[in-house]
Amino acid sequence: MELLAQAADFGTYGKWMPPNLSVRGGAIDQLIEILHYFMAVLFVGWGIFFVYCLVRFRSGKGGSAQYHPVKGKASKYAEVGVAIFEAVLLLGFSMPVWGEYKNDPPPADKRVEVRAIGEQFQWNFHYPGPDGKFGRTNAKFIDNVSNTIGLDPDDPNGKDDIQTIGALHLPVGRPIYVRITSKDVIHSFAIPTMRVKQDAIPGMEVPVWFQIKEGATTANLLKSKSMNEDFDTAKTNWYRVRHLVASKDYADKSGQIILAEGAGIGLSRDAGEKKLKQLREAGIDSINMHPENPLEVICAQLCGNSHFKMKAQLYTYDDAGFEAWKKSTVPEVIEEF
Ligand SMILES: [Cu+2]
């Protein structure tokens, strides 16, 4: 039963749901869709009943209030019916999907493992180096510039480890295993396009695992046509396009570029509206734009006054690209004599 058209694959960004780029995300989408249909039925059903009661029992001559609770088979059936309905939702739909997500973690030798450490207000990531072993961490080594995760400088396993802030790099087509924790308050590690969400709890490490669909590399996504959207310059305002960048150069008749490929429309409303006006005046009636990077890791738990900016970019690579990224990032191991 594939209710959700997989049109959501790469396209229709943000129309209904963000694109699903995770191998198992379809099950979550299906569940969300089924729940919405069920709730729509309930909403309409109760709405009709409510209006019926308003009309049927309106005040009028000869009417008198009854103070006894309703006794009768109909209400009992309705209550039993609702209980069965909810049991079906829980046992028949939600628990199997949850089980699929939470059972059978990928084996340690097959997975790409990374630690995600939340803090107010950034995501820190910790990768083992080529040795595949995570170095020890301890709060006493934390330094907010070069060692945000508190890696122990004396642990040989940690010498080649990689730390990043605000950037998660992952390969496609391989099981990903993220160990999630927090340095301060409760955060929530969420990647909407991967249909992954897990609370980050200080003092605990909770894993999640998922797999990115083959082909969903960041480079491919940015090239993919369906990630791009056309905007009518006459009808568009700054709010609608402020988070997007142009997918090609736009120039006026003299050839002077007004909006360059990869550039945004402007950080302030004034600048953005001015740019749109400029485009219209140059006779450009449509601009094609896309998100600068379509993939984000966000915090899904209101964790403080700057919660909104607790975002990280997710970069996805094919195997060769991922290995190349790791090589370019590994700290040089300095031999000590
Ligand atoms: Cu947070």
CSV table of C-alpha atoms and ligand atoms in Angstrom, one decimal:
chain,number,residue,atom,x,y,z
A,1,MET,CA,0.0,0.0,0.0
A,2,GLU,CA,2.0,2.9,-1.3
A,3,LEU,CA,-0.2,5.9,-0.5
A,4,LEU,CA,2.3,8.5,-0.8
A,5,ALA,CA,3.4,9.1,-4.3
A,6,GLN,CA,7.1,8.9,-4.4
A,7,ALA,CA,7.0,12.2,-6.2
A,8,ALA,CA,8.4,13.4,-3.0
A,9,ASP,CA,11.7,11.6,-4.0
A,10,PHE,CA,13.7,14.6,-5.0
A,11,GLY,CA,11.1,17.1,-6.0
A,12,THR,CA,8.3,19.3,-4.7
A,13,TYR,CA,10.5,20.6,-2.0
A,14,GLY,CA,8.5,21.9,0.9
A,15,LYS,CA,5.0,21.6,-0.7
A,16,TRP,CA,3.7,18.9,1.5
A,17,MET,CA,6.7,17.3,3.1
A,18,PRO,CA,10.4,17.8,2.5
A,19,PRO,CA,11.7,15.3,0.0
A,20,ASN,CA,12.4,11.9,1.5
A,21,LEU,CA,15.9,10.9,0.9
A,22,SER,CA,16.1,8.1,3.3
A,23,VAL,CA,15.7,4.4,2.4
A,24,ARG,CA,13.1,3.8,5.2
A,25,GLY,CA,11.5,7.2,5.2
A,26,GLY,CA,8.6,6.1,3.0
A,27,ALA,CA,7.2,4.2,6.0
A,28,ILE,CA,7.1,7.3,8.1
A,29,ASP,CA,5.5,9.3,5.3
A,30,GLN,CA,2.9,6.7,4.9
A,31,LEU,CA,2.1,6.7,8.6
A,32,ILE,CA,1.8,10.5,8.6
A,33,GLU,CA,-0.5,10.3,5.6
A,34,ILE,CA,-2.7,7.6,7.0
A,35,LEU,CA,-3.0,9.5,10.3
A,36,HIS,CA,-4.0,12.6,8.5
A,37,TYR,CA,-6.8,10.7,6.6
A,38,PHE,CA,-8.0,9.1,9.8
A,39,MET,CA,-8.0,12.5,11.6
A,40,ALA,CA,-9.8,14.1,8.7
A,41,VAL,CA,-12.6,11.5,9.0
A,42,LEU,CA,-12.9,12.1,12.7
A,43,PHE,CA,-12.9,15.8,12.3
A,44,VAL,CA,-15.6,15.8,9.7
A,45,GLY,CA,-17.6,13.1,11.6
A,46,TRP,CA,-17.5,15.0,14.9
A,47,GLY,CA,-18.2,18.3,13.1
A,48,ILE,CA,-21.3,16.9,11.5
A,49,PHE,CA,-22.5,15.5,14.9
A,50,PHE,CA,-21.9,18.8,16.6
A,51,VAL,CA,-23.9,20.8,14.1
A,52,TYR,CA,-26.7,18.1,14.2
A,53,CYS,CA,-26.9,18.5,18.0
A,54,LEU,CA,-27.0,22.3,17.7
A,55,VAL,CA,-30.0,22.1,15.4
A,56,ARG,CA,-31.8,19.1,16.9
A,57,PHE,CA,-31.6,20.2,20.5
A,58,ARG,CA,-32.0,23.9,20.0
A,59,SER,CA,-34.2,25.7,22.6
A,60,GLY,CA,-37.9,25.8,21.8
A,61,LYS,CA,-41.3,25.5,23.3
A,62,GLY,CA,-41.9,22.6,25.6
A,63,GLY,CA,-38.3,21.6,25.9
A,64,SER,CA,-36.8,20.7,29.2
A,65,ALA,CA,-33.2,19.9,30.2
A,66,GLN,CA,-32.3,16.3,31.2
A,67,TYR,CA,-29.6,16.0,33.8
A,68,HIS,CA,-29.0,12.2,33.6
A,69,PRO,CA,-26.1,10.8,31.7
A,70,VAL,CA,-27.0,9.2,28.4
A,71,LYS,CA,-27.6,5.5,28.8
A,72,GLY,CA,-28.0,3.5,25.7
A,73,LYS,CA,-26.3,1.1,23.3
A,74,ALA,CA,-25.3,3.7,20.8
A,75,SER,CA,-22.9,5.6,23.1
A,76,LYS,CA,-21.4,2.4,24.4
A,77,TYR,CA,-20.8,1.2,20.8
A,78,ALA,CA,-19.3,4.6,19.9
A,79,GLU,CA,-16.8,4.3,22.9
A,80,VAL,CA,-15.8,0.8,22.1
A,81,GLY,CA,-15.5,1.8,18.4
A,82,VAL,CA,-13.1,4.6,19.3
A,83,ALA,CA,-11.0,2.3,21.5
A,84,ILE,CA,-10.7,-0.2,18.7
A,85,PHE,CA,-9.9,2.5,16.2
A,86,GLU,CA,-7.0,3.8,18.4
A,87,ALA,CA,-5.7,0.3,19.1
A,88,VAL,CA,-5.6,-0.3,15.3
A,89,LEU,CA,-3.6,2.9,14.8
A,90,LEU,CA,-1.2,2.0,17.6
A,91,LEU,CA,-0.7,-1.7,17.1
A,92,GLY,CA,-1.4,-1.9,13.4
A,93,PHE,CA,0.4,1.1,12.0
A,94,SER,CA,2.6,3.0,14.5
A,95,MET,CA,4.3,0.1,16.3
A,96,PRO,CA,5.4,-1.8,13.2
A,97,VAL,CA,6.9,1.3,11.7
A,98,TRP,CA,8.6,2.2,15.0
A,99,GLY,CA,9.9,-1.4,15.3
A,100,GLU,CA,11.3,-1.1,11.8
A,101,TYR,CA,13.2,2.0,12.9
A,102,LYS,CA,14.4,0.8,16.3
A,103,ASN,CA,15.2,-2.9,15.9
A,104,ASP,CA,18.3,-4.4,14.4
A,105,PRO,CA,20.9,-1.8,14.4
A,106,PRO,CA,23.4,-2.2,11.5
A,107,PRO,CA,26.4,-4.3,12.6
A,108,ALA,CA,29.5,-2.4,13.8
A,109,ASP,CA,31.7,-3.4,10.9
A,110,LYS,CA,29.3,-2.3,8.2
A,111,ARG,CA,28.1,1.0,9.5
A,112,VAL,CA,29.5,4.5,9.4
A,113,GLU,CA,29.5,5.8,12.9
A,114,VAL,CA,29.5,9.4,14.1
A,115,ARG,CA,28.7,11.1,17.3
A,116,ALA,CA,26.5,14.2,17.4
A,117,ILE,CA,26.8,16.4,20.4
A,118,GLY,CA,24.2,19.2,20.9
A,119,GLU,CA,24.9,22.4,22.8
A,120,GLN,CA,23.4,25.8,23.0
A,121,PHE,CA,23.3,26.6,20.1
A,122,GLN,CA,25.2,24.4,17.7
A,123,TRP,CA,25.7,20.8,16.6
A,124,ASN,CA,29.2,19.3,17.1
A,125,PHE,CA,30.2,16.1,15.3
A,126,HIS,CA,32.9,13.6,16.1
A,127,TYR,CA,34.3,11.1,13.7
A,128,PRO,CA,36.8,8.4,14.4
A,129,GLY,CA,39.9,8.7,12.2
A,130,PRO,CA,41.3,6.0,9.9
A,131,ASP,CA,41.8,3.7,12.9
A,132,GLY,CA,38.0,3.5,13.2
A,133,LYS,CA,38.2,4.2,17.0
A,134,PHE,CA,36.7,7.1,18.8
A,135,GLY,CA,39.0,8.9,21.3
A,136,ARG,CA,38.0,9.3,24.9
A,137,THR,CA,36.2,12.6,25.7
A,138,ASN,CA,35.9,14.4,29.0
A,139,ALA,CA,34.3,17.7,30.0
A,140,LYS,CA,37.5,18.9,31.5
A,141,PHE,CA,39.2,19.0,28.0
A,142,ILE,CA,36.4,21.1,26.4
A,143,ASP,CA,37.7,24.3,24.8
A,144,ASN,CA,35.1,26.3,22.9
A,145,VAL,CA,37.3,27.0,19.9
A,146,SER,CA,39.3,24.0,19.0
A,147,ASN,CA,38.0,21.1,21.1
A,148,THR,CA,34.2,21.6,21.6
A,149,ILE,CA,33.7,17.9,22.3
A,150,GLY,CA,36.4,17.6,24.9
A,151,LEU,CA,38.6,15.0,23.2
A,152,ASP,CA,41.3,13.7,25.5
A,153,PRO,CA,44.7,14.8,24.0
A,154,ASP,CA,46.5,11.9,25.6
A,155,ASP,CA,44.4,9.2,24.1
A,156,PRO,CA,46.1,7.6,21.1
A,157,ASN,CA,42.8,6.6,19.6
A,158,GLY,CA,41.7,10.2,19.4
A,159,LYS,CA,44.8,11.5,17.7
A,160,ASP,CA,43.3,11.1,14.2
A,161,ASP,CA,39.7,11.9,15.1
A,162,ILE,CA,37.8,14.5,13.2
A,163,GLN,CA,35.7,17.2,14.8
A,164,THR,CA,33.3,19.5,12.9
A,165,ILE,CA,30.9,22.2,14.0
A,166,GLY,CA,27.7,22.8,12.1
A,167,ALA,CA,28.6,20.4,9.3
A,168,LEU,CA,27.7,16.7,9.1
A,169,HIS,CA,29.4,14.8,6.3
A,170,LEU,CA,27.9,11.4,5.3
A,171,PRO,CA,28.1,8.8,2.5
A,172,VAL,CA,25.0,7.6,0.6
A,173,GLY,CA,24.0,4.0,0.3
A,174,ARG,CA,25.7,2.9,3.6
A,175,PRO,CA,24.1,2.4,7.0
A,176,ILE,CA,24.7,5.5,9.1
A,177,TYR,CA,24.8,5.2,12.9
A,178,VAL,CA,24.6,8.4,14.9
A,179,ARG,CA,25.2,8.4,18.6
A,180,ILE,CA,23.4,11.4,20.0
A,181,THR,CA,24.1,13.3,23.2
A,182,SER,CA,24.2,16.8,24.6
A,183,LYS,CA,26.5,19.0,26.6
A,184,ASP,CA,23.9,21.1,28.4
A,185,VAL,CA,20.1,21.0,28.0
A,186,ILE,CA,17.9,18.5,26.1
A,187,HIS,CA,18.1,19.1,22.3
A,188,SER,CA,16.6,17.0,19.5
A,189,PHE,CA,18.7,15.8,16.6
A,190,ALA,CA,16.5,16.0,13.5
A,191,ILE,CA,17.1,15.6,9.8
A,192,PRO,CA,13.8,16.2,8.1
A,193,THR,CA,14.9,14.8,4.7
A,194,MET,CA,16.0,11.6,6.4
A,195,ARG,CA,12.9,11.3,8.6
A,196,VAL,CA,15.1,11.0,11.7
A,197,LYS,CA,14.4,12.6,15.0
A,198,GLN,CA,15.9,11.8,18.4
A,199,ASP,CA,16.2,13.7,21.7
A,200,ALA,CA,19.8,14.6,22.7
A,201,ILE,CA,20.0,14.1,26.4
A,202,PRO,CA,22.9,15.1,28.6
A,203,GLY,CA,24.6,12.2,30.2
A,204,MET,CA,23.1,9.6,27.8
A,205,GLU,CA,24.1,8.5,24.4
A,206,VAL,CA,21.2,7.4,22.2
A,207,PRO,CA,21.8,6.0,18.8
A,208,VAL,CA,19.7,6.4,15.6
A,209,TRP,CA,20.4,4.7,12.3
A,210,PHE,CA,19.3,5.4,8.7
A,211,GLN,CA,20.5,5.1,5.2
A,212,ILE,CA,20.6,7.8,2.6
A,213,LYS,CA,19.2,6.8,-0.8
A,214,GLU,CA,21.7,6.0,-3.6
A,215,GLY,CA,22.2,9.0,-5.7
A,216,ALA,CA,21.2,11.6,-3.1
A,217,THR,CA,24.6,13.3,-3.0
A,218,THR,CA,24.6,17.0,-2.3
A,219,ALA,CA,26.1,17.7,-5.7
A,220,ASN,CA,23.4,15.6,-7.4
A,221,LEU,CA,20.6,17.2,-5.4
A,222,LEU,CA,21.8,20.7,-6.3
A,223,LYS,CA,21.9,19.7,-9.9
A,224,SER,CA,18.5,18.0,-9.8
A,225,LYS,CA,15.9,20.1,-11.6
A,226,SER,CA,13.1,19.4,-9.3
A,227,MET,CA,14.9,21.0,-6.4
A,228,ASN,CA,14.6,24.2,-8.3
A,229,GLU,CA,11.6,26.5,-8.4
A,230,ASP,CA,10.6,29.2,-10.7
A,231,PHE,CA,9.4,32.5,-9.2
A,232,ASP,CA,7.5,35.2,-11.0
A,233,THR,CA,9.3,38.4,-10.2
A,234,ALA,CA,6.1,40.4,-10.4
A,235,LYS,CA,4.3,38.3,-7.8
A,236,THR,CA,7.2,37.2,-5.6
A,237,ASN,CA,8.2,39.0,-2.5
A,238,TRP,CA,11.4,38.8,-0.5
A,239,TYR,CA,10.0,36.5,2.2
A,240,ARG,CA,9.3,33.7,-0.3
A,241,VAL,CA,12.8,33.6,-1.7
A,242,ARG,CA,15.1,34.9,1.0
A,243,HIS,CA,16.5,31.4,1.8
A,244,LEU,CA,17.2,30.5,-1.8
A,245,VAL,CA,20.0,31.1,-4.3
A,246,ALA,CA,19.8,31.7,-8.0
A,247,SER,CA,20.5,28.6,-10.2
A,248,LYS,CA,22.0,30.7,-13.0
A,249,ASP,CA,23.1,34.2,-13.8
A,250,TYR,CA,20.5,36.9,-14.6
A,251,ALA,CA,21.7,39.9,-16.5
A,252,ASP,CA,20.1,43.1,-17.9
A,253,LYS,CA,20.2,44.0,-21.6
A,254,SER,CA,23.6,45.5,-21.4
A,255,GLY,CA,24.9,42.2,-20.0
A,256,GLN,CA,25.5,43.4,-16.5
A,257,ILE,CA,24.7,40.7,-14.0
A,258,ILE,CA,22.0,41.6,-11.5
A,259,LEU,CA,21.6,38.3,-9.8
A,260,ALA,CA,24.6,35.9,-10.1
A,261,GLU,CA,24.4,32.1,-9.9
A,262,GLY,CA,24.6,30.9,-6.3
A,263,ALA,CA,23.8,34.3,-4.9
A,264,GLY,CA,20.9,35.1,-2.7
A,265,ILE,CA,18.3,37.8,-3.1
A,266,GLY,CA,19.5,39.8,-0.1
A,267,LEU,CA,19.7,39.4,3.6
A,268,SER,CA,17.3,42.2,4.5
A,269,ARG,CA,13.9,42.9,3.2
A,270,ASP,CA,14.9,46.2,1.7
A,271,ALA,CA,17.8,44.8,-0.2
A,272,GLY,CA,15.7,41.9,-1.4
A,273,GLU,CA,12.8,44.0,-2.6
A,274,LYS,CA,15.3,46.3,-4.4
A,275,LYS,CA,16.8,43.4,-6.1
A,276,LEU,CA,13.4,42.1,-7.3
A,277,LYS,CA,12.6,45.5,-8.6
A,278,GLN,CA,15.8,45.7,-10.5
A,279,LEU,CA,15.1,42.3,-12.0
A,280,ARG,CA,11.6,43.4,-13.1
A,281,GLU,CA,12.9,46.6,-14.6
A,282,ALA,CA,15.5,44.6,-16.6
A,283,GLY,CA,12.6,42.6,-18.1
A,284,ILE,CA,13.3,39.4,-16.2
A,285,ASP,CA,9.9,38.0,-15.3
A,286,SER,CA,11.0,34.7,-13.9
A,287,ILE,CA,13.9,33.5,-11.7
A,288,ASN,CA,14.9,30.0,-11.0
A,289,MET,CA,16.1,29.3,-7.5
A,290,HIS,CA,17.0,26.5,-5.1
A,291,PRO,CA,18.1,26.1,-1.5
A,292,GLU,CA,21.8,26.7,-1.0
A,293,ASN,CA,22.1,23.3,0.5
A,294,PRO,CA,18.9,21.3,0.5
A,295,LEU,CA,19.9,19.2,3.5
A,296,GLU,CA,19.9,20.4,7.1
A,297,VAL,CA,20.3,19.0,10.5
A,298,ILE,CA,18.1,20.9,12.9
A,299,CYS,CA,17.3,21.0,16.6
A,300,ALA,CA,13.7,20.0,17.1
A,301,GLN,CA,13.5,20.9,20.8
A,302,LEU,CA,12.9,24.4,22.0
A,303,CYS,CA,16.2,24.6,23.8
A,304,GLY,CA,16.7,28.3,24.5
A,305,ASN,CA,16.5,31.8,23.0
A,306,SER,CA,18.6,31.0,20.0
A,307,HIS,CA,17.1,27.6,19.3
A,308,PHE,CA,16.1,28.8,15.8
A,309,LYS,CA,19.7,29.0,14.6
A,310,MET,CA,20.8,25.6,15.9
A,311,LYS,CA,21.3,24.2,12.5
A,312,ALA,CA,23.9,22.3,10.7
A,313,GLN,CA,24.5,21.6,7.1
A,314,LEU,CA,24.3,18.0,5.9
A,315,TYR,CA,26.7,17.1,3.0
A,316,THR,CA,26.3,13.8,1.3
A,317,TYR,CA,28.8,12.1,-0.9
A,318,ASP,CA,29.3,8.9,-2.9
A,319,ASP,CA,31.9,6.6,-1.3
A,320,ALA,CA,34.9,8.1,-3.1
A,321,GLY,CA,33.8,11.6,-2.2
A,322,PHE,CA,33.4,10.7,1.4
A,323,GLU,CA,36.8,9.1,1.7
A,324,ALA,CA,38.3,12.2,0.0
A,325,TRP,CA,36.5,14.5,2.5
A,326,LYS,CA,37.9,12.4,5.4
A,327,LYS,CA,41.4,12.5,4.0
A,328,SER,CA,41.3,16.2,3.5
A,329,THR,CA,40.1,16.7,7.1
A,330,VAL,CA,42.1,14.3,9.2
A,331,PRO,CA,44.5,16.1,11.5
A,332,GLU,CA,48.1,15.3,10.9
A,333,VAL,CA,49.4,12.8,13.4
A,334,ILE,CA,52.6,14.3,14.8
A,335,GLU,CA,55.0,11.6,15.9
A,336,GLU,CA,56.3,12.1,19.4
A,337,PHE,CA,59.7,11.0,20.4
B,1,CU,CU,18.7,22.7,20.6
